[in-house]
Each structure stands twice: as structure tokens, then as C-alpha cells.
Coordinates of C-alpha atoms in Angstrom, one line a residue:
Chain L
M1 CA 91.7 118.3 101.4
A2 CA 87.9 118.8 101.3
E3 CA 86.8 118.2 104.8
P4 CA 82.9 117.2 104.9
A5 CA 80.8 119.8 106.0
R6 CA 80.6 119.6 109.8
R7 CA 77.1 118.6 111.2
L8 CA 75.8 118.2 114.6
Q9 CA 76.9 114.6 115.6
P10 CA 77.3 113.0 118.8
I11 CA 80.8 113.2 120.3
D12 CA 82.3 110.0 119.5
T13 CA 85.4 108.2 118.2
T14 CA 84.1 107.2 114.8
A15 CA 84.6 108.7 111.4
E16 CA 81.8 108.6 108.7
I17 CA 82.8 107.4 105.3
E18 CA 80.8 108.0 102.2
T19 CA 81.9 105.8 99.5
P20 CA 81.4 106.5 95.5
E21 CA 78.3 104.4 95.6
H22 CA 76.8 106.6 98.2
V23 CA 76.9 104.1 101.1
R24 CA 77.7 105.8 104.3
F25 CA 79.2 103.6 107.2
H26 CA 81.2 104.4 110.3
Y27 CA 84.7 103.3 111.4
P28 CA 85.8 103.4 114.9
I29 CA 88.9 105.3 115.1
A30 CA 91.9 103.6 116.6
G31 CA 93.1 105.3 120.0
P32 CA 96.6 105.6 121.3
A33 CA 96.6 102.7 123.8
R34 CA 95.8 100.2 121.1
R35 CA 98.4 101.9 118.5
V36 CA 100.9 101.6 121.3
V37 CA 100.5 97.9 121.6
A38 CA 100.6 97.2 117.9
W39 CA 103.8 99.2 117.8
V40 CA 105.4 97.3 120.6
L41 CA 104.2 94.1 118.6
D42 CA 105.9 95.4 115.5
W43 CA 109.1 96.4 117.4
L44 CA 109.3 92.8 118.6
V45 CA 108.9 91.2 115.1
R46 CA 111.6 93.7 113.9
A47 CA 113.9 92.8 116.7
A48 CA 113.3 89.1 116.1
I49 CA 114.2 89.5 112.5
L50 CA 117.4 91.5 113.3
L51 CA 118.5 89.0 115.8
V52 CA 118.2 86.0 113.6
F53 CA 120.4 87.5 111.1
A54 CA 122.9 88.9 113.8
I55 CA 123.2 85.2 114.8
F56 CA 123.5 83.7 111.2
A57 CA 126.3 86.6 110.8
L58 CA 128.2 85.6 114.1
M59 CA 128.1 82.1 113.0
G60 CA 129.6 83.0 109.7
G61 CA 132.1 85.1 111.1
F62 CA 133.4 82.4 113.4
A63 CA 133.4 79.6 110.8
V64 CA 135.0 81.4 107.8
G65 CA 136.9 84.5 109.2
D66 CA 137.1 88.2 109.3
A67 CA 136.2 88.8 105.8
V68 CA 132.8 87.2 106.0
A69 CA 132.3 89.0 109.5
E70 CA 132.8 92.3 107.9
L71 CA 130.5 91.2 105.0
S72 CA 127.8 90.4 107.4
A73 CA 128.2 93.5 109.6
G74 CA 127.6 95.5 106.5
L75 CA 124.6 93.3 105.5
L76 CA 123.3 93.6 109.2
L77 CA 123.5 97.4 109.0
V78 CA 121.7 97.4 105.8
I79 CA 118.9 95.0 107.2
H80 CA 118.8 97.3 110.2
F81 CA 118.1 100.3 107.7
L82 CA 115.3 98.5 106.1
L83 CA 113.7 97.5 109.3
E84 CA 113.9 101.1 110.5
W85 CA 112.6 102.9 107.4
L86 CA 110.7 100.6 105.1
Y87 CA 109.4 97.8 107.5
Y88 CA 105.9 99.5 107.9
T89 CA 105.7 100.6 104.3
L90 CA 106.3 97.1 103.1
W91 CA 103.7 95.7 105.0
E92 CA 101.2 98.3 104.7
I93 CA 101.5 97.9 100.8
A94 CA 101.3 94.2 100.8
W95 CA 98.5 93.8 103.5
N96 CA 96.4 96.7 102.4
G97 CA 97.1 99.1 105.4
R98 CA 98.3 96.6 107.9
T99 CA 101.5 95.4 109.4
P100 CA 101.6 92.4 111.7
G101 CA 101.1 94.3 114.8
K102 CA 98.1 96.1 113.5
R103 CA 96.6 92.9 112.1
A104 CA 96.9 91.3 115.4
L105 CA 94.8 94.3 116.9
D106 CA 92.5 94.7 114.1
L107 CA 93.8 97.8 113.0
R108 CA 94.0 99.3 109.5
V109 CA 95.5 102.5 107.8
V110 CA 93.2 103.9 105.5
S111 CA 92.7 107.6 103.9
V112 CA 90.9 109.9 106.0
H113 CA 88.1 109.7 103.4
G114 CA 88.2 106.0 103.8
H115 CA 89.9 105.1 100.7
P116 CA 92.9 102.6 100.6
L117 CA 96.2 103.7 101.6
R118 CA 98.3 104.6 98.7
V119 CA 102.2 103.7 98.4
G120 CA 103.5 107.3 98.4
D121 CA 101.2 108.3 101.5
S122 CA 102.2 104.9 103.4
F123 CA 106.0 106.1 102.7
L124 CA 105.3 109.7 103.8
R125 CA 103.3 108.6 107.1
N126 CA 106.3 106.2 108.3
L127 CA 109.3 108.5 107.3
L128 CA 107.5 111.1 109.9
R129 CA 107.8 108.7 112.5
A130 CA 111.3 110.4 112.8
A131 CA 109.3 113.6 113.9
D132 CA 106.8 111.9 115.9
F133 CA 109.2 110.1 117.7
L134 CA 111.0 113.3 119.2
P135 CA 112.2 113.8 121.7
L136 CA 111.8 110.3 122.8
G137 CA 109.2 107.6 122.8
Y138 CA 107.0 109.2 120.3
A139 CA 106.0 112.0 122.8
I140 CA 105.3 114.8 120.3
G141 CA 103.1 112.0 118.3
L142 CA 101.1 111.0 121.4
V143 CA 100.5 114.9 122.3
V144 CA 99.4 115.5 118.5
M145 CA 97.1 112.6 118.7
A146 CA 95.4 113.6 121.7
R147 CA 94.6 117.0 120.4
D148 CA 93.1 115.5 117.1
S149 CA 89.4 114.2 116.7
R150 CA 90.6 111.5 114.7
F151 CA 93.9 110.4 116.7
R152 CA 96.1 111.4 113.9
R153 CA 99.9 111.7 114.5
L154 CA 101.9 114.1 112.5
G155 CA 102.8 111.4 109.9
D156 CA 99.0 110.7 109.5
M157 CA 98.4 114.4 109.0
V158 CA 101.0 114.8 106.4
A159 CA 99.9 111.6 104.6
G160 CA 96.2 112.2 105.2
T161 CA 95.4 109.0 106.8
M162 CA 93.8 107.6 110.0
V163 CA 94.0 104.4 111.8
V164 CA 90.6 102.4 112.4
V165 CA 89.3 99.5 114.2
E166 CA 88.1 96.6 112.2
E167 CA 87.4 94.2 115.0
R168 CA 84.9 91.6 113.9
R169 CA 81.6 91.8 115.9
A170 CA 78.9 89.2 116.3
V171 CA 75.5 89.7 114.9
A172 CA 72.6 90.5 117.1
S173 CA 70.9 87.5 118.6
T174 CA 67.2 87.2 118.4
L175 CA 65.1 88.6 121.4
R176 CA 63.4 85.9 123.5
I177 CA 61.0 86.7 126.5
D178 CA 61.6 84.3 129.1
P179 CA 59.3 82.8 130.5
P180 CA 57.3 83.3 127.3
P181 CA 54.2 85.4 128.0
T182 CA 51.1 83.5 129.1
P183 CA 47.6 84.4 127.3
K184 CA 46.5 85.4 130.9
E185 CA 49.2 88.1 131.1
L186 CA 48.6 89.4 127.6
S187 CA 44.8 89.5 128.1
S188 CA 45.2 92.4 130.7
L189 CA 46.7 94.5 127.9
P190 CA 44.5 96.3 125.3
Q191 CA 44.9 95.3 121.7
R192 CA 46.1 98.8 120.7
L193 CA 48.8 100.1 122.8
P194 CA 48.9 103.9 123.2
L195 CA 52.6 103.9 122.9
S196 CA 54.6 105.7 120.0
G197 CA 57.2 104.2 117.9
D198 CA 60.2 105.8 119.8
E199 CA 58.9 104.3 123.0
L200 CA 58.4 100.8 121.5
E201 CA 62.1 101.1 120.3
A202 CA 63.3 102.0 123.4
I203 CA 61.6 99.2 125.2
E204 CA 63.2 96.8 122.4
L205 CA 66.6 98.5 123.1
F206 CA 66.3 97.9 126.9
L207 CA 65.1 94.2 126.6
R208 CA 68.1 93.6 124.2
R209 CA 70.5 95.1 126.8
K210 CA 68.8 93.2 129.6
E211 CA 71.3 90.2 129.5
G212 CA 74.2 92.4 130.1
L213 CA 72.7 94.3 133.0
G214 CA 72.7 93.4 136.6
P215 CA 69.3 92.5 138.2
A216 CA 69.5 95.8 140.2
R217 CA 70.2 97.8 137.3
E218 CA 67.4 96.2 135.4
E219 CA 65.1 96.8 137.9
E220 CA 66.2 100.6 138.3
L221 CA 65.9 101.3 134.4
A222 CA 62.5 99.5 133.9
A223 CA 61.1 101.2 137.0
M224 CA 61.8 104.7 135.3
V225 CA 59.3 104.1 132.6
A226 CA 57.1 101.2 133.4
P227 CA 54.9 103.2 135.9
I228 CA 54.4 106.0 133.2
F229 CA 53.1 103.3 130.7
A230 CA 51.0 101.4 133.4
S231 CA 49.2 104.5 134.6
R232 CA 48.4 105.4 130.8
L233 CA 47.0 101.9 130.2
G234 CA 45.3 102.1 133.2
I235 CA 46.6 98.7 134.8
R236 CA 48.6 97.9 138.0
N237 CA 52.4 97.6 137.5
K238 CA 53.5 94.6 139.6
D239 CA 56.8 93.8 137.7
S240 CA 58.3 96.7 135.8
A241 CA 60.6 94.6 133.5
R242 CA 58.0 92.0 133.0
L243 CA 55.6 94.6 131.8
L244 CA 58.0 96.1 129.4
A245 CA 58.7 92.5 128.0
L246 CA 54.7 92.2 127.8
L247 CA 54.2 95.5 126.0
H248 CA 57.1 94.4 123.4
A249 CA 55.1 91.1 122.9
R250 CA 52.0 92.6 122.3
A251 CA 53.4 95.1 119.9
S252 CA 55.4 92.5 117.8
E253 CA 52.4 90.3 117.9
R254 CA 50.2 93.0 116.4
R255 CA 52.9 93.7 113.6
R256 CA 53.3 90.1 112.5
P257 CA 50.4 89.8 110.2
L258 CA 51.5 92.5 108.2
Chain Y
M1 CA 57.1 96.8 108.9
K2 CA 59.6 94.3 109.6
S3 CA 61.0 93.8 113.2
Q4 CA 64.7 93.5 113.8
D5 CA 64.4 89.9 114.4
E6 CA 62.9 89.2 111.0
I7 CA 65.4 91.6 109.3
V8 CA 68.2 89.4 110.7
A9 CA 66.4 86.2 109.9
A10 CA 66.1 87.2 106.3
R11 CA 69.5 88.6 105.7
N12 CA 71.7 86.9 108.1
A13 CA 72.8 84.1 105.5
D14 CA 74.0 86.8 103.0
W15 CA 75.8 88.7 105.6
R16 CA 77.6 85.5 106.4
E17 CA 78.5 84.8 103.0
L18 CA 80.0 88.2 102.6
E19 CA 81.9 87.8 105.8
N20 CA 83.3 84.5 104.5
L21 CA 84.4 86.0 101.2
I22 CA 86.1 89.0 102.6
S23 CA 87.9 86.8 105.2
R24 CA 89.4 84.5 102.6
A25 CA 91.8 87.0 101.1
E26 CA 93.5 90.2 102.2
A27 CA 92.2 91.9 99.2
L28 CA 89.5 90.8 97.0
H29 CA 91.5 90.9 93.7
H30 CA 93.1 87.7 95.0
L31 CA 89.9 85.9 94.5
D32 CA 88.4 84.6 91.2
G33 CA 86.0 86.4 88.8
P34 CA 82.7 85.1 90.2
S35 CA 83.6 85.5 94.0
I36 CA 84.5 89.0 93.3
S37 CA 81.2 89.8 91.5
R38 CA 79.4 87.9 94.2
A39 CA 81.0 89.8 97.0
A40 CA 80.4 93.0 95.2
A41 CA 76.6 92.1 95.0
L42 CA 76.5 91.3 98.7
Y43 CA 78.3 94.5 99.7
R44 CA 75.6 96.6 97.6
A45 CA 72.8 94.6 99.1
L46 CA 74.5 95.2 102.5
S47 CA 74.4 99.0 102.2
G48 CA 70.8 98.8 101.5
D49 CA 70.4 96.9 104.8
L50 CA 72.6 99.4 106.5
V51 CA 70.1 102.3 105.7
L52 CA 67.2 100.3 106.7
C53 CA 68.6 99.2 109.9
R54 CA 70.0 102.7 110.9
A55 CA 66.3 103.8 111.0
R56 CA 64.9 100.7 112.7
C57 CA 67.3 98.4 114.5
T58 CA 69.2 98.7 117.8
P59 CA 72.6 100.1 117.9
D60 CA 74.6 96.8 118.3
L61 CA 73.1 95.4 114.8
V62 CA 73.9 98.6 113.1
A63 CA 77.5 98.4 114.6
Y64 CA 77.8 94.9 113.4
L65 CA 76.6 96.1 109.8
D66 CA 78.8 99.0 109.9
N67 CA 81.8 97.1 110.9
L68 CA 81.1 94.4 108.1
A69 CA 80.5 97.3 105.5
G70 CA 83.9 98.9 106.5
R71 CA 85.8 95.4 106.3
A72 CA 84.1 94.7 102.8
H73 CA 84.9 98.1 101.7
S74 CA 88.7 97.6 102.7
A75 CA 88.7 94.3 100.7
L76 CA 87.0 95.5 97.8
Y77 CA 89.0 98.5 97.3
G78 CA 92.3 97.0 97.9
A79 CA 95.6 99.1 98.2
E80 CA 97.2 100.4 95.2
P81 CA 99.8 97.8 94.4
F82 CA 103.5 98.9 94.0
R83 CA 104.0 99.1 90.2
I84 CA 107.3 99.2 88.5
P85 CA 106.2 101.5 85.5
A86 CA 104.9 104.0 87.9
F87 CA 108.4 104.0 90.0
W88 CA 110.2 104.1 86.9
S89 CA 108.4 107.2 85.5
L90 CA 108.8 108.7 89.1
L91 CA 112.5 108.5 88.5
T92 CA 112.8 109.6 84.9
R93 CA 110.1 112.3 84.9
D94 CA 108.3 113.2 88.0
F95 CA 111.2 113.5 90.3
P96 CA 113.3 116.1 88.3
R97 CA 110.1 117.9 87.4
A98 CA 109.3 118.2 91.2
L99 CA 112.8 119.5 92.0
R100 CA 112.5 122.1 89.1
K101 CA 109.2 123.2 90.2
N102 CA 110.5 123.7 93.9
A103 CA 114.1 125.1 92.6
S104 CA 113.7 128.1 95.2
F105 CA 113.3 125.6 98.2
F106 CA 116.3 123.7 96.7
A107 CA 118.4 126.9 96.5
L108 CA 117.7 127.7 100.2
S109 CA 118.5 124.4 101.4
S110 CA 121.8 124.5 99.5
A111 CA 122.5 128.0 101.0
L112 CA 121.7 126.7 104.2
F113 CA 124.1 123.9 103.9
L114 CA 126.8 125.3 101.9
I115 CA 127.4 128.6 103.8
P116 CA 128.1 126.9 107.2
C117 CA 130.2 124.1 105.3
A118 CA 132.5 127.2 103.9
I119 CA 132.5 128.7 107.5
G120 CA 133.3 125.3 108.8
I121 CA 136.4 125.0 106.2
V122 CA 137.8 128.5 107.1
L123 CA 137.5 127.9 110.7
A124 CA 139.1 124.7 110.7
L125 CA 141.9 126.1 108.7
F126 CA 142.5 129.5 110.3
V127 CA 141.1 129.3 113.7
P128 CA 141.7 125.6 114.8
D129 CA 140.9 126.3 118.5
A130 CA 137.7 127.6 117.6
A131 CA 136.9 124.4 115.4
S132 CA 138.1 122.2 118.5
Q133 CA 135.4 124.0 120.6
I134 CA 132.7 122.9 118.2
L135 CA 133.8 119.5 117.3
P136 CA 135.8 117.2 119.9
R137 CA 139.4 117.3 119.1
S138 CA 139.7 113.8 119.5
M139 CA 137.1 113.0 116.6
L140 CA 139.0 115.7 114.3
D141 CA 142.1 113.8 115.1
G142 CA 140.8 110.7 114.3
M143 CA 139.3 111.8 111.0
A144 CA 142.8 113.1 109.9
D145 CA 144.3 110.0 110.9
M146 CA 141.9 108.0 108.9
Y147 CA 142.7 109.9 105.8
S148 CA 146.5 110.1 106.5
K149 CA 147.1 106.6 104.6
G150 CA 145.1 107.4 101.5
F151 CA 143.6 104.7 99.5
D152 CA 146.6 103.3 97.3
E153 CA 145.9 99.9 98.3
G154 CA 142.2 99.9 98.6
R155 CA 140.4 98.0 101.5
G156 CA 139.4 94.6 101.7
E157 CA 136.0 93.6 100.2
G158 CA 134.7 92.9 103.4
A159 CA 135.5 96.3 104.8
D160 CA 133.9 97.7 101.7
S161 CA 130.5 96.0 102.5
A162 CA 130.7 96.9 106.1
M163 CA 131.4 100.4 105.3
A164 CA 128.6 100.6 102.6
G165 CA 126.1 99.2 105.1
F166 CA 127.2 101.8 107.6
Y167 CA 126.7 104.5 104.9
V168 CA 123.2 103.3 104.1
N169 CA 122.3 103.5 107.7
N170 CA 124.0 106.7 108.6
N171 CA 123.6 109.0 105.6
V172 CA 120.0 107.9 104.4
G173 CA 119.0 108.0 108.0
I174 CA 120.4 111.7 108.2
A175 CA 118.5 112.7 105.2
F176 CA 115.5 111.3 106.1
R177 CA 115.4 112.9 109.4
C178 CA 116.3 116.2 107.9
F179 CA 113.3 115.8 106.0
A180 CA 110.7 114.7 108.7
T181 CA 111.7 117.4 111.2
G182 CA 110.5 119.9 108.5
I183 CA 107.3 119.4 109.9
F184 CA 107.9 121.7 112.6
Y185 CA 107.4 124.6 110.3
G186 CA 110.6 123.9 108.4
L187 CA 113.0 124.6 111.8
G188 CA 114.1 120.8 112.0
S189 CA 115.3 120.9 108.5
V190 CA 117.1 124.1 108.8
V191 CA 119.0 122.8 111.9
Y192 CA 120.0 119.6 110.3
L193 CA 121.2 121.4 107.2
I194 CA 123.2 124.0 109.3
Y195 CA 124.7 121.2 111.5
N196 CA 125.5 118.9 109.0
G197 CA 127.2 121.5 106.7
L198 CA 129.4 122.9 109.5
N199 CA 130.5 119.4 110.6
I200 CA 131.4 118.2 107.0
G201 CA 133.1 121.7 106.4
M202 CA 135.0 121.4 109.7
V203 CA 136.2 117.8 109.0
T204 CA 137.3 118.8 105.5
G205 CA 139.3 121.5 106.6
W206 CA 140.8 119.9 109.8
V207 CA 142.0 116.9 107.6
T208 CA 143.2 119.6 104.7
A209 CA 145.3 121.5 107.8
A210 CA 146.8 118.1 108.8
G211 CA 148.1 117.8 105.3
F212 CA 145.8 115.2 103.9
G213 CA 143.7 117.3 101.9
G214 CA 144.1 115.4 98.5
N215 CA 143.1 112.1 100.1
I216 CA 139.9 113.4 101.7
G217 CA 139.1 115.4 98.4
T218 CA 139.7 112.1 96.1
F219 CA 137.5 110.2 98.7
M220 CA 134.5 112.5 98.6
C221 CA 134.5 113.5 94.9
G222 CA 133.2 110.2 93.6
H223 CA 129.8 109.8 96.1
G224 CA 129.6 113.6 96.7
P225 CA 127.5 114.6 93.6
F226 CA 124.9 112.0 94.7
E227 CA 125.2 112.1 98.4
L228 CA 125.3 115.9 99.1
T229 CA 122.6 116.8 96.4
A230 CA 120.3 114.3 97.8
I231 CA 120.7 115.5 101.4
L232 CA 119.9 119.0 100.0
I233 CA 117.0 117.7 98.0
A234 CA 115.7 116.0 101.4
G235 CA 116.2 119.4 103.2
A236 CA 114.3 121.1 100.3
A237 CA 111.4 118.8 100.7
G238 CA 111.3 119.5 104.5
L239 CA 111.4 123.4 103.9
R240 CA 108.6 123.0 101.4
M241 CA 106.7 120.9 104.1
G242 CA 107.3 123.7 106.5
H243 CA 106.7 126.5 104.1
S244 CA 103.1 125.0 103.2
L245 CA 102.2 125.0 106.9
V246 CA 103.0 128.9 107.1
V247 CA 102.1 129.9 103.6
T248 CA 98.5 128.5 103.4
H249 CA 96.8 130.6 100.4
G250 CA 93.6 130.7 102.4
R251 CA 93.4 127.1 103.2
T252 CA 93.7 125.4 106.5
R253 CA 97.2 124.4 107.6
L254 CA 96.3 120.7 107.0
G255 CA 94.8 121.4 103.7
S256 CA 97.7 123.4 102.6
L257 CA 100.2 120.6 103.7
R258 CA 98.2 117.9 101.9
E259 CA 98.3 120.1 98.7
S260 CA 101.9 119.8 99.0
A261 CA 102.2 116.0 99.7
P262 CA 102.6 114.7 96.2
D263 CA 105.5 116.9 95.4
I264 CA 107.1 116.1 98.9
V265 CA 106.7 112.4 98.3
R266 CA 108.5 112.8 95.1
L267 CA 111.3 114.6 96.2
V268 CA 111.8 112.3 99.1
V269 CA 111.6 109.1 97.3
G270 CA 114.1 110.3 94.5
A271 CA 116.5 111.6 97.3
A272 CA 116.2 108.1 98.8
V273 CA 117.0 106.4 95.6
M274 CA 119.9 108.8 95.2
L275 CA 121.3 108.0 98.6
L276 CA 121.4 104.4 98.0
I277 CA 123.5 104.9 94.7
A278 CA 125.7 107.2 96.6
A279 CA 126.0 104.4 99.5
G280 CA 127.2 101.9 96.8
I281 CA 129.7 104.1 95.5
E282 CA 130.9 105.2 98.8
G283 CA 131.4 101.9 99.9
F284 CA 133.2 100.3 96.9
W285 CA 134.5 102.9 94.6
S286 CA 135.5 105.9 96.7
P287 CA 138.0 103.9 98.8
S288 CA 139.2 101.7 95.9
A289 CA 142.6 101.9 94.6
A290 CA 141.8 103.7 91.5
P291 CA 144.5 106.5 90.9
P292 CA 143.1 110.1 91.8
P293 CA 143.2 111.3 88.2
V294 CA 140.6 108.7 87.3
K295 CA 138.5 109.3 90.4
W296 CA 138.6 112.9 89.6
A297 CA 137.5 112.2 86.1
V298 CA 134.7 109.8 87.4
A299 CA 133.4 112.6 89.8
A300 CA 133.3 115.2 86.8
L301 CA 131.1 112.6 84.9
F302 CA 128.9 112.1 87.9
S303 CA 128.5 115.9 88.4
L304 CA 127.7 116.3 84.8
L305 CA 125.1 113.4 85.1
V306 CA 123.3 114.5 87.8
T307 CA 123.3 118.1 86.6
A308 CA 121.8 117.1 83.1
Y309 CA 119.5 114.7 85.0
F310 CA 117.9 117.5 86.8
L311 CA 118.0 120.1 83.9
F312 CA 116.6 118.0 81.3
A313 CA 115.0 114.8 82.4
G314 CA 111.1 114.9 82.2
R315 CA 110.8 117.9 79.9
E316 CA 108.2 117.6 77.2
R317 CA 109.3 118.4 73.7
G318 CA 109.2 121.9 72.8
R319 CA 108.2 123.0 76.2
A320 CA 109.7 123.7 79.4
R321 CA 108.3 122.3 82.4

């Protein structure tokens, strides 16, 4: 396995994928908690399937007699076997790396390079559940996961797979300054702002995050930088957050005619 | 230079269209032709947007695009479908080839199983006290009782199915666990092989000592060639897995493990198919009322078939693989 060369990257639970078209994107990797919930859901589905068959078998046994009861006992054992060893693989092949539980939690199994899951690898990673499960309740699997940067259990390591999160996200909304800047407020600012691109970007990021911050935190963050900008511009700083909004408005105003 | 809001305004329609296309099917190849090429074009355009936005936009927009690109990628490159021809060539070619390539692991796994099996037989026959120390006496006597009647009358069909189900569940499970625990540097496979060898040997010996050796022999000879071979192969695959973790030939342990994965898959899938065949035989043929000479003849035929399969299947003409 050719591991991509290690570069200096922020410590984060994402995996960078480079596709054959040289597109790079990042997958968030699924942690143990999410995967345990998905496993529980799948367990419930399996139990429900077995229960339905068991009820049918029981009714058949009562209605017809011992021969049918034994026949259906054999059938039940075969179904139990299939659910134990093939349930995951069958779903993962049919649904491109997802089982019902994984689908409900927006999880998907992909190869460590981001390629789709292959049949043999799916079979391998699910057989290895027998080792991950030991001594009970996936104890070894959880310990191995906790030590791996991609949260892989033993089965994932053998099969070269990882589990990623594919939760849908909303597109970023447009930035609105409320109330809109008045000409009087803007006139106090110079036409050319003595601010670097990085600083303008930081201001924009702050304004986009503002909705999710409490008023106190908003003021606290704004007060960290606004006085610096104010003294650079040579103006008085009355309202830190408002000043940042005005700076952003002036910067985008200048950018627009381009 | 465009601001983030302008980029979003210009490209949002395309992003939404891609989002709709990929949520319409689990994999894109289920869609019609024009939709697929439209999705591919949108995906390529998205990759351009992603580069632009990573340089210029806020993390929440980049996260949205990353996520959309990831989902489009999964939909565009759907999982390899299960193909019958590929499975067939695995059975006719790749599985026997993989076993021949890993013959030394198969030999080791056979030794780990057969030597304890022989010890078990000897113990049960000559030192019954020791045997009943290892396995509970009630279980051994139960087995002897089970084989005391023989199979002259066969069993009911219902009982046959029930037992076939039991064998599928139990024996295939043992084989799979024997393989999977090989990840612990091969130790799990070693333990499983020795334990099951000893167990089977002891039961056979005990039943023979009780005077029903003929019965258990005629019962086991039918499915034995498939079942025992398959368990040995699963053990060999587990040992191969453990070996690749220890002898890495200069690679990382994980890299070495991945290198051995294709062979391991072939061995385990092949063993699983053999075990299913074995369960069918064990459920329906082995306990049938057919006279012992017929059963032994069929067993000889099965053994010959299995041996010939592993020796010759998948060899290319004029060249040994």
C-alpha cells in the first residue's frame, strides 16, 4: 500500500483523497460512536428478520407437524448463518459501501484511497469482525480504532478500507450586514483600506460566524482586533463588531466594479 | 477577484443540479446516459470550484463543496458489482492456484490439525481417563450413543434439513473464526486448529472404543474430504495473514498485510464454498441409508476429485503455476 507522503497537516479526523482527475477533496472519517450506533441499528434489522422467519417457522410447525418444524429449524439456522456472516457484505455490495444502519447515519465504507469498495475487500473486512469482536462486544476493535488516525478496526486494516461520513451540508448563505451601512458611517472610512488580504478574510470569516455566537462572545472576539484596525486608520472605535462590518462593506464595495 | 457571495450566486444552480442527480440513485450507472454525462461534467466543474474556494472562501463553504465532491465521487465510481464470471474464474482458476502458491501454509495448518487429531485418537483409545479429563465425559458418551444405532434406516427429511442448517451454522462459523483470529500474528488460527483437531480426534477415538467405529467412519467419510480440507485451508489463510504481519520484507506491517490480501480472499472464499458443499453432504448424504460400501466408494471418489482439483485446476497448458 503506497501511503501518501506525510505533509504537515492540521490534526484533524479527515482523509484527503486525490482522484484520477487530480481532484482533491476531504472526507470526514467516522468515529467509533457513530459506527456503534450504526452497528446497533443493523443488529436490530438482523434480529427483526430472524424474528419474522422464526414466527413463520413456529406457525408452520404447529399447523403441519414435526417434519415441517424440523425443516424450518434447519432453514432458520441457515438464515442465522447468512445474517451473521453475509448480511454486511451483501448490503455493502448492493448499496456501494452502505448497510441500512450506515445509511441511516450517513456512513459509507470506501478504500483508504477513496476508491469504491470491492467485493473481496468487503467480504474480508466483515469476516474479520470475528476477531474485532473478541473478547466481547468489539473490545479489540474499539481499542485498535482508538489508536489509528483513520479509526480503522482490524477488518478495515486487512481490507484496506475506512468508514467516512457523507452527511449533507447546506451551502453557505450570503452575508448580510444588518442594519445596512449608512453613507454617513462609510464616509468616515478611507477609500483605500490599509488592510491585508488575510485580514479581510479573517473579518469575513468572523462576520459569517457571527450568527452562531452569543453577543458577549461576538463583542469579545471583535474587541481583539477592532482597536488595532481603528488606530491604523486613525478613527475612533465605538462599536467593535460594527466597525468590522463596515470595513467588510467598504472592501467589497471597492472590489465589485472589477 | 470575486467574493464568496458572488461565487455562490454564480455556481449554486450547478451544485444543486449535481446534488439532485446524485441523490436520485445509489450509483450513477443506474441513471440514463445524458444524466450520467451531465453529472460527470458538473463534477469536473465542481472540482475547479473546490480549488478556487479553498484558496478564497470560508471553511463552511469549503466543507460543503468537499462533502458534495465526496458524494459525487462515490456515486460516479460505484462499487464493483458482483459478477458471476469473476466468481466462476475464482473457483476454477484462482482458488486452486492460490492454494498451490501457499502450499507451505497449507502443510503447516494440516500438521497443526492432524497431529493433535492423532494424539486425540490415541488418548481416547488407550488412556480414556486422560481423554475424559479434557472433554466432559457426558459429551463423549453422548457422541458414542449417537453413533450406536448406525444409519441403516436414515433419518427423516426434516431432521436432515435441521442438521444441514446446524452444520452450515457451526462448521462454517468455526472455519471463519479460525481464519479471522489469524490476525493476531497467526496465534488464533494455531489455537483453533489444535483445539478442533484434538476435539475431533478424541470423539472419533472414544466412539471407536465404544465399538461404533464403523458407524462414525462411514458417517464422516462422505463430507470429510470437503469439510476437513476447507477448515485446513481457512487455517492456512489465517496463518498466511499472521505470517505477513511478522515477515514484512521491508514494508510496513500494514503494507505487507495488504499485499497478501488478494490471496487471502481467494483462499477464504474458496473454503467457504467447499464448506457449503460439505454441509449439504453432511446433512443429506452422510446420514442416509446407503450401505457402507457405497458410502466409502463415494468418499474415495470425493477425495480423488478434491485432490485432482487442487493439483490440476487453473494450470496453464505447458506451464506449471
